mmCIF file of C-alpha atoms in Angstrom:
data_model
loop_
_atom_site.group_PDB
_atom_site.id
_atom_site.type_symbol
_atom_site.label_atom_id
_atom_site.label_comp_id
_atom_site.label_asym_id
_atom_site.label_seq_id
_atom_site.Cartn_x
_atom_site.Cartn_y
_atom_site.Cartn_z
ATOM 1 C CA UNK M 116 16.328 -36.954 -8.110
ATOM 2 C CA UNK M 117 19.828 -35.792 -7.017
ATOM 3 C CA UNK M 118 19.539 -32.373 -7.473
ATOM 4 C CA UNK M 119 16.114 -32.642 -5.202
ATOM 5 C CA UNK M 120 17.854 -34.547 -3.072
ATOM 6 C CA UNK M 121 20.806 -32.553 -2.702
ATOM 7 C CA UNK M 122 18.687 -28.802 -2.852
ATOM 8 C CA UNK M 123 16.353 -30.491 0.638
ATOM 9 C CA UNK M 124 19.663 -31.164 2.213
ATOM 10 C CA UNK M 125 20.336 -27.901 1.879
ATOM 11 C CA UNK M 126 17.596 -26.407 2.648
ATOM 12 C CA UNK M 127 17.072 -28.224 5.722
ATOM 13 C CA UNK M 128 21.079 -26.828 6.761
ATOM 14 C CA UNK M 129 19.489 -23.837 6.882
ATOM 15 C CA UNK M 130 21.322 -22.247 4.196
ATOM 16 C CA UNK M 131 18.305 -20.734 2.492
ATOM 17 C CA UNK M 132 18.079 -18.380 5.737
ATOM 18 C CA UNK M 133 21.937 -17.331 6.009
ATOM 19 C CA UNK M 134 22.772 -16.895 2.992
ATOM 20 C CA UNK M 135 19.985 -16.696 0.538
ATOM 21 C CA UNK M 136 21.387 -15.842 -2.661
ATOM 22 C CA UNK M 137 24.072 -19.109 -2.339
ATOM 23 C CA UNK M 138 21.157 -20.952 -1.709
ATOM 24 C CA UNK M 139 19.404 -19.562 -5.003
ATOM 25 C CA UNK M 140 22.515 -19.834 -6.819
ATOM 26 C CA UNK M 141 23.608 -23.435 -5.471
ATOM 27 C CA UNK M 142 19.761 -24.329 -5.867
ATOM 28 C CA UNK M 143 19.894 -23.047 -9.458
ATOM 29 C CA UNK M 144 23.081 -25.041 -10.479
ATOM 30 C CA UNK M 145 21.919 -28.451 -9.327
ATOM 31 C CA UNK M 146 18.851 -28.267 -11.013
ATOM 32 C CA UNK M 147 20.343 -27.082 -14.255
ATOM 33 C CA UNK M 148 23.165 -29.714 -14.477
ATOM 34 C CA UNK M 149 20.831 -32.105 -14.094
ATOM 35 C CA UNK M 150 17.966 -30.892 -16.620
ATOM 36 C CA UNK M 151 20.994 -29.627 -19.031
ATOM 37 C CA UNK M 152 22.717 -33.154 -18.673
ATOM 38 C CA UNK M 153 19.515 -35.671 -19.293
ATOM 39 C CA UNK M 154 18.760 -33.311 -21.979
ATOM 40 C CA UNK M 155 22.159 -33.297 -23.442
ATOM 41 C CA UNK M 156 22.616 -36.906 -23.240
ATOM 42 C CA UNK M 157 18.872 -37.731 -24.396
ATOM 43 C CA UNK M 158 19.707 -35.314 -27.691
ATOM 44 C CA UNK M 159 23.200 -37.683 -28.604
ATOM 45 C CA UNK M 160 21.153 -41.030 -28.004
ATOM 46 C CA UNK M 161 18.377 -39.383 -30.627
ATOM 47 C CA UNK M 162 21.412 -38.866 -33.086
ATOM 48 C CA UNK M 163 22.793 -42.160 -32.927
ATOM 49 C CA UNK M 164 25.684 -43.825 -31.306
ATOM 50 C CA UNK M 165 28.566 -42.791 -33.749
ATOM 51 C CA UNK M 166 30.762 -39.790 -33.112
ATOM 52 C CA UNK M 167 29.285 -36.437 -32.764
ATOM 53 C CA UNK M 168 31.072 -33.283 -32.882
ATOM 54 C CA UNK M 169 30.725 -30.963 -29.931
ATOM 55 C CA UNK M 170 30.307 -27.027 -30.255
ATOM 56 C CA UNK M 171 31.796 -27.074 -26.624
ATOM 57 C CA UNK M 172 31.945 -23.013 -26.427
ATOM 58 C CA UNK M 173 28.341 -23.191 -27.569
ATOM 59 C CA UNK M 174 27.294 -25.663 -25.192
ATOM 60 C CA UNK M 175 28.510 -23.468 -22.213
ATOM 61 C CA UNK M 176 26.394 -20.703 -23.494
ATOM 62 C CA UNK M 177 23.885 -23.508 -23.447
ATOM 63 C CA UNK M 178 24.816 -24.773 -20.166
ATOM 64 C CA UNK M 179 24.788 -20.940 -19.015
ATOM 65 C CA UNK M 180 21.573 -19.712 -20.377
ATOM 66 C CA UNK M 181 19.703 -23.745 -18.479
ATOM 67 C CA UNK M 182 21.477 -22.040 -15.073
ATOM 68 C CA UNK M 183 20.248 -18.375 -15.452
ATOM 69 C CA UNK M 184 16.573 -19.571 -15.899
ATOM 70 C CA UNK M 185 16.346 -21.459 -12.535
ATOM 71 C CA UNK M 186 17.921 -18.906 -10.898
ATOM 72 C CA UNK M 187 15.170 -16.335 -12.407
ATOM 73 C CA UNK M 188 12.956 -19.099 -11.455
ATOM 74 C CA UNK M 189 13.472 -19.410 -8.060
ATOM 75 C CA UNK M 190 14.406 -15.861 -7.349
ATOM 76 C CA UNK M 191 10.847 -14.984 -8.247
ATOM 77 C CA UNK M 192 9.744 -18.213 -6.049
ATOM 78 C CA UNK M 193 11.905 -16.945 -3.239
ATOM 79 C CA UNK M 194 10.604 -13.420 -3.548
ATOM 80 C CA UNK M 195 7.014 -14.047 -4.054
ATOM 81 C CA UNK M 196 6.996 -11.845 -7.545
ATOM 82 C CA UNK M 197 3.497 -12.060 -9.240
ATOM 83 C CA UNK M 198 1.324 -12.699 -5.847
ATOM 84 C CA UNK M 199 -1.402 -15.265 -7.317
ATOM 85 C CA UNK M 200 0.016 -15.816 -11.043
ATOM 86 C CA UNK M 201 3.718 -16.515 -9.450
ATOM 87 C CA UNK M 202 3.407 -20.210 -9.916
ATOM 88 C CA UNK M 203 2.482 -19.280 -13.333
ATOM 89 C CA UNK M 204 5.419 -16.961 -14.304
ATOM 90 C CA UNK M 205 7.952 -19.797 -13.130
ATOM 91 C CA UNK M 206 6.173 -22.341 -15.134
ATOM 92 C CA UNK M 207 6.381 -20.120 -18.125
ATOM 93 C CA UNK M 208 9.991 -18.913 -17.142
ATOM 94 C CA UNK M 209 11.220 -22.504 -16.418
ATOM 95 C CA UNK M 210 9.348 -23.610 -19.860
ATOM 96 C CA UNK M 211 10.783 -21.216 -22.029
ATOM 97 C CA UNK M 212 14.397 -22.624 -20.514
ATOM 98 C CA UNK M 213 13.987 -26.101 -21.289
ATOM 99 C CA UNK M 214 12.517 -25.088 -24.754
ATOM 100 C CA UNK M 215 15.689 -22.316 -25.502
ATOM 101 C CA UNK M 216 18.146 -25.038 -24.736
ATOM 102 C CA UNK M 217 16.486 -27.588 -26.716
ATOM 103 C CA UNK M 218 16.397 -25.636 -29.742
ATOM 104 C CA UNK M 219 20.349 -24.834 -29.086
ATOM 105 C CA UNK M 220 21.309 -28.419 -28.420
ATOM 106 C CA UNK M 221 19.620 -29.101 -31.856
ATOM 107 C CA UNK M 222 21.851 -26.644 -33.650
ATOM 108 C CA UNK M 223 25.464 -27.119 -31.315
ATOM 109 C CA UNK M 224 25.363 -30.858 -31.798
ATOM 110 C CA UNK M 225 26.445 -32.252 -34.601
ATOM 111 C CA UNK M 226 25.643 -34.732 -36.559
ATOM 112 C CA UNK M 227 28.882 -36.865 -38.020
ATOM 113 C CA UNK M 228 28.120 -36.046 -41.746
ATOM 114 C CA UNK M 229 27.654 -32.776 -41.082
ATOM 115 C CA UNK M 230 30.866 -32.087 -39.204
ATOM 116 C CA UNK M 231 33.335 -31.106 -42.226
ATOM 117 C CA UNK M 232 30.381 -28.603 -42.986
ATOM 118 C CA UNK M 233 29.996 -27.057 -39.406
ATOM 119 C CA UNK M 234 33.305 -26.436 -38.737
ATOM 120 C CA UNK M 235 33.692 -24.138 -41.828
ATOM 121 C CA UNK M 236 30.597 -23.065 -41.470
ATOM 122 C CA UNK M 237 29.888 -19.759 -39.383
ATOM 123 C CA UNK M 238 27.173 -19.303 -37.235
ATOM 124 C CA UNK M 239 24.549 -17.094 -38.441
ATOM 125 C CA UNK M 240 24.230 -13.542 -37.458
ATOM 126 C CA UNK M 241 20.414 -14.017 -36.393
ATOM 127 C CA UNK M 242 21.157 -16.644 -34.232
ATOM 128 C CA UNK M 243 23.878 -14.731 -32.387
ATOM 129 C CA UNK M 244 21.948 -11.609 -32.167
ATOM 130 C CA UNK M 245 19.056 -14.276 -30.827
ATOM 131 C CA UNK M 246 21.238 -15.824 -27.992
ATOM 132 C CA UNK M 247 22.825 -12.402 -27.143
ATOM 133 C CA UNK M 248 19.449 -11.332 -26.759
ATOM 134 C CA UNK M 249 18.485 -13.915 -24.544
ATOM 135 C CA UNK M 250 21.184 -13.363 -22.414
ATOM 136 C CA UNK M 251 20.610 -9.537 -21.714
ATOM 137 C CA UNK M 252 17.486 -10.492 -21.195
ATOM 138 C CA UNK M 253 17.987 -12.761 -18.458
ATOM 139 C CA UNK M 254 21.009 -10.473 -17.015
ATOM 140 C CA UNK M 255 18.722 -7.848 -17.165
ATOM 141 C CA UNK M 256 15.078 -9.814 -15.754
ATOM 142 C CA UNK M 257 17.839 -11.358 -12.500
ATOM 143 C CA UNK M 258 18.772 -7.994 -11.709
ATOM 144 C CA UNK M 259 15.388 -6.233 -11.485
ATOM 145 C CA UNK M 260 13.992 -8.983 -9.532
ATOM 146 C CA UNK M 261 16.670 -8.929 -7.467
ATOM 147 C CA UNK M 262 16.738 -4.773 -7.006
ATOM 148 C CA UNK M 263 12.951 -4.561 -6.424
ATOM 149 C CA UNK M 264 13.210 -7.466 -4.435
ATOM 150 C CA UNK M 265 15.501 -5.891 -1.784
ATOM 151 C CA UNK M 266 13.743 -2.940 -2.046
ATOM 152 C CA UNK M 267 10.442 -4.267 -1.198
ATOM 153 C CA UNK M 268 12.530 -5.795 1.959
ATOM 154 C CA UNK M 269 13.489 -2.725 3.030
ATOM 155 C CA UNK M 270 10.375 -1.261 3.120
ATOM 156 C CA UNK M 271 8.804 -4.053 4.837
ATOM 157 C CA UNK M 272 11.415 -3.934 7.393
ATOM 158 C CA UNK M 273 10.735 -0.022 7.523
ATOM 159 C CA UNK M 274 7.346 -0.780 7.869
ATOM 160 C CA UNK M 275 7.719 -2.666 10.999
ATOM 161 C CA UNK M 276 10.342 -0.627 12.523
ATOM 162 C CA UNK M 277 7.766 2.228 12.801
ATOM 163 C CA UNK M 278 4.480 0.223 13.369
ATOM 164 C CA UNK M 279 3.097 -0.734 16.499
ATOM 165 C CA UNK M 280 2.320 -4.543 15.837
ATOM 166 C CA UNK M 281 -0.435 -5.450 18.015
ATOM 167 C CA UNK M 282 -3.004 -2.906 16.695
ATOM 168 C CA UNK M 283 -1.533 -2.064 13.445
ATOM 169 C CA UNK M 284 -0.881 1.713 14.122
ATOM 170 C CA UNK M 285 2.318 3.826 14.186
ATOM 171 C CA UNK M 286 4.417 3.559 17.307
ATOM 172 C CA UNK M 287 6.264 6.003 19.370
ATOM 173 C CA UNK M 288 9.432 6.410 17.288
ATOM 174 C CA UNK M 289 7.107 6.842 14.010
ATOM 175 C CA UNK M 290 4.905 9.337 16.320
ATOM 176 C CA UNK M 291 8.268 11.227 17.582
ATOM 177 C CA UNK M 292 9.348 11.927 13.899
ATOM 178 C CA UNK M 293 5.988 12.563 12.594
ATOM 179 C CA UNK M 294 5.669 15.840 15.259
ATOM 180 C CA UNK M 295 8.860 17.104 14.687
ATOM 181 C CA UNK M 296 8.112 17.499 11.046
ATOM 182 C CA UNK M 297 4.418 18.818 11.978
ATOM 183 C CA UNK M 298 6.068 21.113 14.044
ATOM 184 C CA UNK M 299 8.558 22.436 10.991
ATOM 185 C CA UNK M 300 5.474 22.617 8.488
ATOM 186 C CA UNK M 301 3.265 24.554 11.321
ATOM 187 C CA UNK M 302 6.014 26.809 12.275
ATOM 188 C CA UNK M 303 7.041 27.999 8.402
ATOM 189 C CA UNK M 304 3.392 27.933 7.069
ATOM 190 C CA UNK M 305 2.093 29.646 10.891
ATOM 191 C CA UNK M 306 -0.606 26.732 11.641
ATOM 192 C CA UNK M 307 -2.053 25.696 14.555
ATOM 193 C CA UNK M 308 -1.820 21.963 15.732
ATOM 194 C CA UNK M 309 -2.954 19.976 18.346
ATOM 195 C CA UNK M 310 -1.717 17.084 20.419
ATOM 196 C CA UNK M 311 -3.894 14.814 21.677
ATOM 197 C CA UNK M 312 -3.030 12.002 24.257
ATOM 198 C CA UNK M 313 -5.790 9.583 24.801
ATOM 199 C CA UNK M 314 -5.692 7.293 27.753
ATOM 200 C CA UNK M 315 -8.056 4.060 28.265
ATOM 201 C CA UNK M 316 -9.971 3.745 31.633
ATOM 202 C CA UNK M 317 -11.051 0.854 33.181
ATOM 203 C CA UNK M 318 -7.786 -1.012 31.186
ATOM 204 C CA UNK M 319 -6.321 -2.076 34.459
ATOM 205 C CA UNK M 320 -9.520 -3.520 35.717
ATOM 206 C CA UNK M 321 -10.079 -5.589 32.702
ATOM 207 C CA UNK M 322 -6.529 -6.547 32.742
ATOM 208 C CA UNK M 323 -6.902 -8.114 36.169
ATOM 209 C CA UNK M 324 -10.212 -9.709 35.784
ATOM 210 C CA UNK M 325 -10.096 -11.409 32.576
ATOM 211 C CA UNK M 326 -6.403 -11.806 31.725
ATOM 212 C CA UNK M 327 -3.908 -9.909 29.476
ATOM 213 C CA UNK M 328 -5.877 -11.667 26.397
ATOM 214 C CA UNK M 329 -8.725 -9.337 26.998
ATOM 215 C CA UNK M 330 -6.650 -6.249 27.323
ATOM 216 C CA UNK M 331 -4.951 -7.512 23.877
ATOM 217 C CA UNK M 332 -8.119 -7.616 22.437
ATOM 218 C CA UNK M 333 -9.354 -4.179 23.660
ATOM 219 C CA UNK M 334 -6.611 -2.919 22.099
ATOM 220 C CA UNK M 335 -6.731 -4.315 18.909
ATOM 221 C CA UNK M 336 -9.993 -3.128 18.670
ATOM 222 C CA UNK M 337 -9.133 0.321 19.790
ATOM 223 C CA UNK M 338 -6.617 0.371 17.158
ATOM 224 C CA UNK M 339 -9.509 -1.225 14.308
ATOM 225 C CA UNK M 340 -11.298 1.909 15.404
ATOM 226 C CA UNK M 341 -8.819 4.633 15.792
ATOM 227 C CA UNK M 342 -7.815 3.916 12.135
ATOM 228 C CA UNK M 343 -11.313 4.098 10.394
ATOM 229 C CA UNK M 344 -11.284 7.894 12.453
ATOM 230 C CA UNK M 345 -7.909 8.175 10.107
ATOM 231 C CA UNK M 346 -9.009 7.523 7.434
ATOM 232 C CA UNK M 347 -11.909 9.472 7.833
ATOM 233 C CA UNK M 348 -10.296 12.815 9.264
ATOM 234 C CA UNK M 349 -6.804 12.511 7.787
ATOM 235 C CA UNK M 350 -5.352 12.904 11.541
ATOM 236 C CA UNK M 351 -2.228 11.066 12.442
ATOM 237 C CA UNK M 352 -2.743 8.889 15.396
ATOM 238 C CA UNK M 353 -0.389 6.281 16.586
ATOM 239 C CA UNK M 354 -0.097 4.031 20.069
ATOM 240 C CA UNK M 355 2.333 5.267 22.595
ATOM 241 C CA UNK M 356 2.446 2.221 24.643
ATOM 242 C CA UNK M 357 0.278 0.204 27.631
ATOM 243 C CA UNK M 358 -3.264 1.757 27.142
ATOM 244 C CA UNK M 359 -1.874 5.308 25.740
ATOM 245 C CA UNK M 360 -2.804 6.576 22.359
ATOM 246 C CA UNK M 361 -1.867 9.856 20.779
ATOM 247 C CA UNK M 362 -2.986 11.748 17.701
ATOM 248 C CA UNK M 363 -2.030 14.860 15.959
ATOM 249 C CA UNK M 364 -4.287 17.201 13.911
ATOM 250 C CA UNK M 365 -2.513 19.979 11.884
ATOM 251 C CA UNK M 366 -4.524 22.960 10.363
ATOM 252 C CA UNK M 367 -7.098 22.905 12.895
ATOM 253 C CA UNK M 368 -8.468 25.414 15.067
ATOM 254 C CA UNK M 369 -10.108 24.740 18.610
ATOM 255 C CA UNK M 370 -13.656 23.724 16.996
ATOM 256 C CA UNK M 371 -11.922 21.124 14.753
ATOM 257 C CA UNK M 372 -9.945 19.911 17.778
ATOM 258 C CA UNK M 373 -13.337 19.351 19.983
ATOM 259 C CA UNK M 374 -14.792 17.582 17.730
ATOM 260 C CA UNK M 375 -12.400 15.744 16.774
ATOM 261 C CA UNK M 376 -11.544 14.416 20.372
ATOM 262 C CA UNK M 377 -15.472 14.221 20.528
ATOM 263 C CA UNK M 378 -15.368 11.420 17.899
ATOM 264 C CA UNK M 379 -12.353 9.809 19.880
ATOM 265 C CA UNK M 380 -14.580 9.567 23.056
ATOM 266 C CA UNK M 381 -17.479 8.339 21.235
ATOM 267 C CA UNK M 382 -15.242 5.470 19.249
ATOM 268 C CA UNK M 383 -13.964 4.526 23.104
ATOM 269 C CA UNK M 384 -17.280 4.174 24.944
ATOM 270 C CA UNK M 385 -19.300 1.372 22.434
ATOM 271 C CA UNK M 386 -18.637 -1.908 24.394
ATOM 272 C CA UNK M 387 -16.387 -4.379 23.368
ATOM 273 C CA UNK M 388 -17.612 -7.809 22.711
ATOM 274 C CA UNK M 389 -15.130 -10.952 24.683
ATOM 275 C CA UNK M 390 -16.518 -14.106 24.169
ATOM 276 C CA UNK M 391 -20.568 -12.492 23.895
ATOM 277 C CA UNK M 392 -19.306 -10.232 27.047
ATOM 278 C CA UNK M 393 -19.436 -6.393 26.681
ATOM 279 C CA UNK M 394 -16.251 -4.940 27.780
ATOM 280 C CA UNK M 395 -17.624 -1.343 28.955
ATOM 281 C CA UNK M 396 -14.598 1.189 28.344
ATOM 282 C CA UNK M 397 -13.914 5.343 27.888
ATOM 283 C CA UNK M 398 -10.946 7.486 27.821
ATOM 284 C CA UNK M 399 -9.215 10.462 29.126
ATOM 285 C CA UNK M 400 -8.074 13.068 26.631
ATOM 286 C CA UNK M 401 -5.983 15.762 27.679
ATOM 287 C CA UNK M 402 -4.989 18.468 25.034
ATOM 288 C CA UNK M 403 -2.189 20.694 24.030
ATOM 289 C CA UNK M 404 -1.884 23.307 20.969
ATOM 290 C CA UNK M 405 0.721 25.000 19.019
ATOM 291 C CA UNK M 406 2.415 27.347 19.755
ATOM 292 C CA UNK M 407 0.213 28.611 22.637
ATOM 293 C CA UNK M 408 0.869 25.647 24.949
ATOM 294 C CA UNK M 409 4.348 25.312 23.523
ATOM 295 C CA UNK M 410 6.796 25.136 20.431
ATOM 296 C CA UNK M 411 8.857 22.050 21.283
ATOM 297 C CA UNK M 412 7.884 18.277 20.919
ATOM 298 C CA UNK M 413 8.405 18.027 24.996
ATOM 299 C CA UNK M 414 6.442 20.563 25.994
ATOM 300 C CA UNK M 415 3.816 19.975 24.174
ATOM 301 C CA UNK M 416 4.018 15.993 24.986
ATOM 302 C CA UNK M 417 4.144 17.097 29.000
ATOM 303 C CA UNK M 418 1.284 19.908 28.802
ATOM 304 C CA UNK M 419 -1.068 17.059 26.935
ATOM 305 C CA UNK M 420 -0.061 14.670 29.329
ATOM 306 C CA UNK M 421 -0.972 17.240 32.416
ATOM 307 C CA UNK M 422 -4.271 18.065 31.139
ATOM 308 C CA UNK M 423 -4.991 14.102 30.361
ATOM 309 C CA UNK M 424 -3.687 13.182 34.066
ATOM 310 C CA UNK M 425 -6.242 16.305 35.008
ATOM 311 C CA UNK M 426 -9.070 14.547 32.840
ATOM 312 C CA UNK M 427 -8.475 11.394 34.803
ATOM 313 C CA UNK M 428 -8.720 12.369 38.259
ATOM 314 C CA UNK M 429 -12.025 14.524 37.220
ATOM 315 C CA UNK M 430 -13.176 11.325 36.726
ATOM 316 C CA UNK M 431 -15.507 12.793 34.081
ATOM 317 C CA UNK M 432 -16.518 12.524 30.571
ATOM 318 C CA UNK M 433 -14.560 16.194 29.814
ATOM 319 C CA UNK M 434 -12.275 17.096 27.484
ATOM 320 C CA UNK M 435 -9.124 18.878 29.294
ATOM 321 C CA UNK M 436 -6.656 21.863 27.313
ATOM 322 C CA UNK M 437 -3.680 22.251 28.811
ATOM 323 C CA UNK M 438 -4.187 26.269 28.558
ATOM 324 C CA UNK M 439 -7.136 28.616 28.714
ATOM 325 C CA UNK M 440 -9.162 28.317 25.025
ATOM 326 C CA UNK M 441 -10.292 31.548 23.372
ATOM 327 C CA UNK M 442 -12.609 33.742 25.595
ATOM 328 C CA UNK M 443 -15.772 31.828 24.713
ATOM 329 C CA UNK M 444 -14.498 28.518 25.415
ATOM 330 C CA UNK M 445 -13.998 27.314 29.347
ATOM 331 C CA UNK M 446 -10.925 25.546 30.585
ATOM 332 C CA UNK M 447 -12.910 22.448 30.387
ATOM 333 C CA UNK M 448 -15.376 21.523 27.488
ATOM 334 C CA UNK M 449 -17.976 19.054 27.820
#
C-alpha cells in the first residue's frame, strides 16, 4: 500500500514526464522494498521466532536481483515492449522475480541449527554460476530494452519531424531532402525526373462556405488518395502546405509523366462526401523536368510552379510543362 501510495504521488508530480528513468528507477525501488521486505519477514515468521542467522551479502544480491525485475518490469510497461502480450511479459517477468527471490531467501536464511554448518559451509558453485547468471541476464534484458527503446523514440520523433500530420504524407523539409538526393542519383546515373506541383481548386470556396473543418477533411482525403497512387506507382509525393501538393517521379520519360499526372487529376475530381454532401473539387498541375527545365532544386520548384500558376488561369482541365515537350507533344497536353 505504501509503495502504491508513494509511486501515485509521484506520478501525479509529474516526475514520470521529466525525468523518466528516476521515475522507473524510484518506481522500481518502492515496489521492491516492499515485496522484498513482506517476503523477507513472512520467510523468518515461517522459521520460527528464535535467532536466525543472516547471509546479509546474500540478501543484497537478493534485495538487488527483487529491484532489477521491477525495473525490467516497468521499463517494458513504460515502453510498450510486446504490443498485445506486454501485460503478459511483465506478469511473467514480475513472476519469475518473486519466485527467484523466494527460492534465495530459502537458501540465505538460516535456520538456528544449521548455523555452525552454514558458516563453514561454502556456497555451491551451481548456485553462484545460477545467480551470476541471473544477473547478466537482467543487466543485459535492462539494457536492450532500454537501447531499442530510445531508438524506437528517435525514430518516432524522426517520423514526425518529416511528416505532414494532417494527411499523413511527407512535408516540405522531407520533400526538400528527398529532391536533392533525386537530383544526385539522376545526375550520376543521367535520368530524367519530373516535378510535379499539384494545386486544389475550388479549396478557397469550400473553405469559406463550410468552415476550415471541411477544407481539413478535403485534405485528409486528398492525402488517403494521393498515397494509394504511391503505393501503386512508387512516386514520392508529399504536401507542401495550404492546398499545394507535390510529387516526384524519377526514371520516367514524358509518357510516364502524363499519365501519371493523368491519374493525379482523376484521384482530384471524384467528389468528396461532408456530412452526405459532395464536395466537387480538381486541380492544377504544372510540370517541370530534369535537366531540360533545370538542374537545381529552385529552378525546377519555380518552373513547376509557373506552368501550375499557367494551368490555373487557363482555367482548364490541361496539364501545363514548363518547357516545350518533344516535337510530337504540344506545350499543353490534354
Amino acid at each position: 500500500m505504501g509503495a502504491c501510495a508513494i509511486t501515485y504521488h509521484l506520478r501525479r508530480r509529474d516526475v514520470r514526464r521529466t525525468i523518466p528513468t528516476n521515475w522507473l528507477c524510484l518506481t522500481s525501488l518502492f515496489f521492491g522494498v516492499t515485496i522484498w521486505s513482506g517476503h523477507f519477514i513472512a520467510m523468518c515468521r515461517f522459521l520460527g521466532t528464535d535467532a536466525v542467522a543472516i547471509n546479509l551479502p546474500a540478501e543484497i544480491i537478493s534485495f538487488l536481483i527483487t529491484i532489477c525485475g521491477f525495473f525490467l518490469a516497468f521499463r517494458i510497461i513504460d515502453r510498450k515492449i510486446g504490443g498485445r502480450i506486454s501485460s503478459y511479459l511483465v506478469g511473467l517477468v514480475i513472476g519469475l522475480d518473486i519466485v527467484t527471490i523466494h527460492c534465495l531467501g530459502k537458501i540465505f536464511i538460516i535456520p538456528p541449527n544449521a548455523t555452525v554448518y552454514a558458516l563453514n559451509t561454502p556456497l555451491p558453485d551451481t548456485l553462484i554460476t545460477g545467480l551470476s547468471f541471473i544477473i547478466t541476464w537482467m543487466g543485459i534484458s535492462a539494457y536492450m530494452i532500454d537501447y531499442y527503446g530510445r531508438k524506437d523514440a528517435l525514430q518516432h520523433f524522426k517520423h514526425l519531424a518529416s511528416t505532414d500530420s494532417l494527411t499523413g504524407l511527407p512535408n516540405r523539409a522531407s520533400f526538400e531532402d528527398f529532391l536533392a538526393e533525386a537530383i544526385t542519383q539522376c545526375r550520376k546515373n543521367r535520368h530524367k525526373a519530373a516535378v510535379l506541383i499539384i494545386d486544389l481548386n475550388r479549396f478557397k470556396e469550400i473553405n469559406d462556405e463550410h468552415g476550415h473543418h471541411a477544407g481539413d477533411e478535403v485534405l485528409r482525403v486528398m492525402g488517403d488518395r494521393l498515397k494509394q497512387l504511391v503505393n501503386e506507382t512508387q512516386a514520392f509525393i508529399a504536401r507542401l502546405g495550404g492546398d499545394e501538393f507535390v510529387a516526384i517521379l524519377t526514371k520516367a520519360d514524358i509518357h510516364d509523366v502524363r499519365s501519371f499526372a493523368k491519374s493525379l487529376q482523376r484521384l482530384a475530381s471524384h467528389p468528396i462526401m461532408l456530412n452526405t454532401h459532395p464536395l466537387k473539387i480538381s486541380c492544377s498541375i504544372g510540370i517541370s523536368m530534369f535537366p531540360e527545365d533545370g538542374e537545381s532544386q529552385e529552378t525546377l520548384m519555380r518552373q513547376a510552379d509557373l506552368a501550375m500558376y499557367s494551368c490555373k488561369r487557363s482555367n482548364s482541365n490541361d496539364l501545363f510543362f514548363s518547357s516545350a515537350p518533344p516535337p510530337d507533344h504540344d506545350k499543353v497536353l490534354a
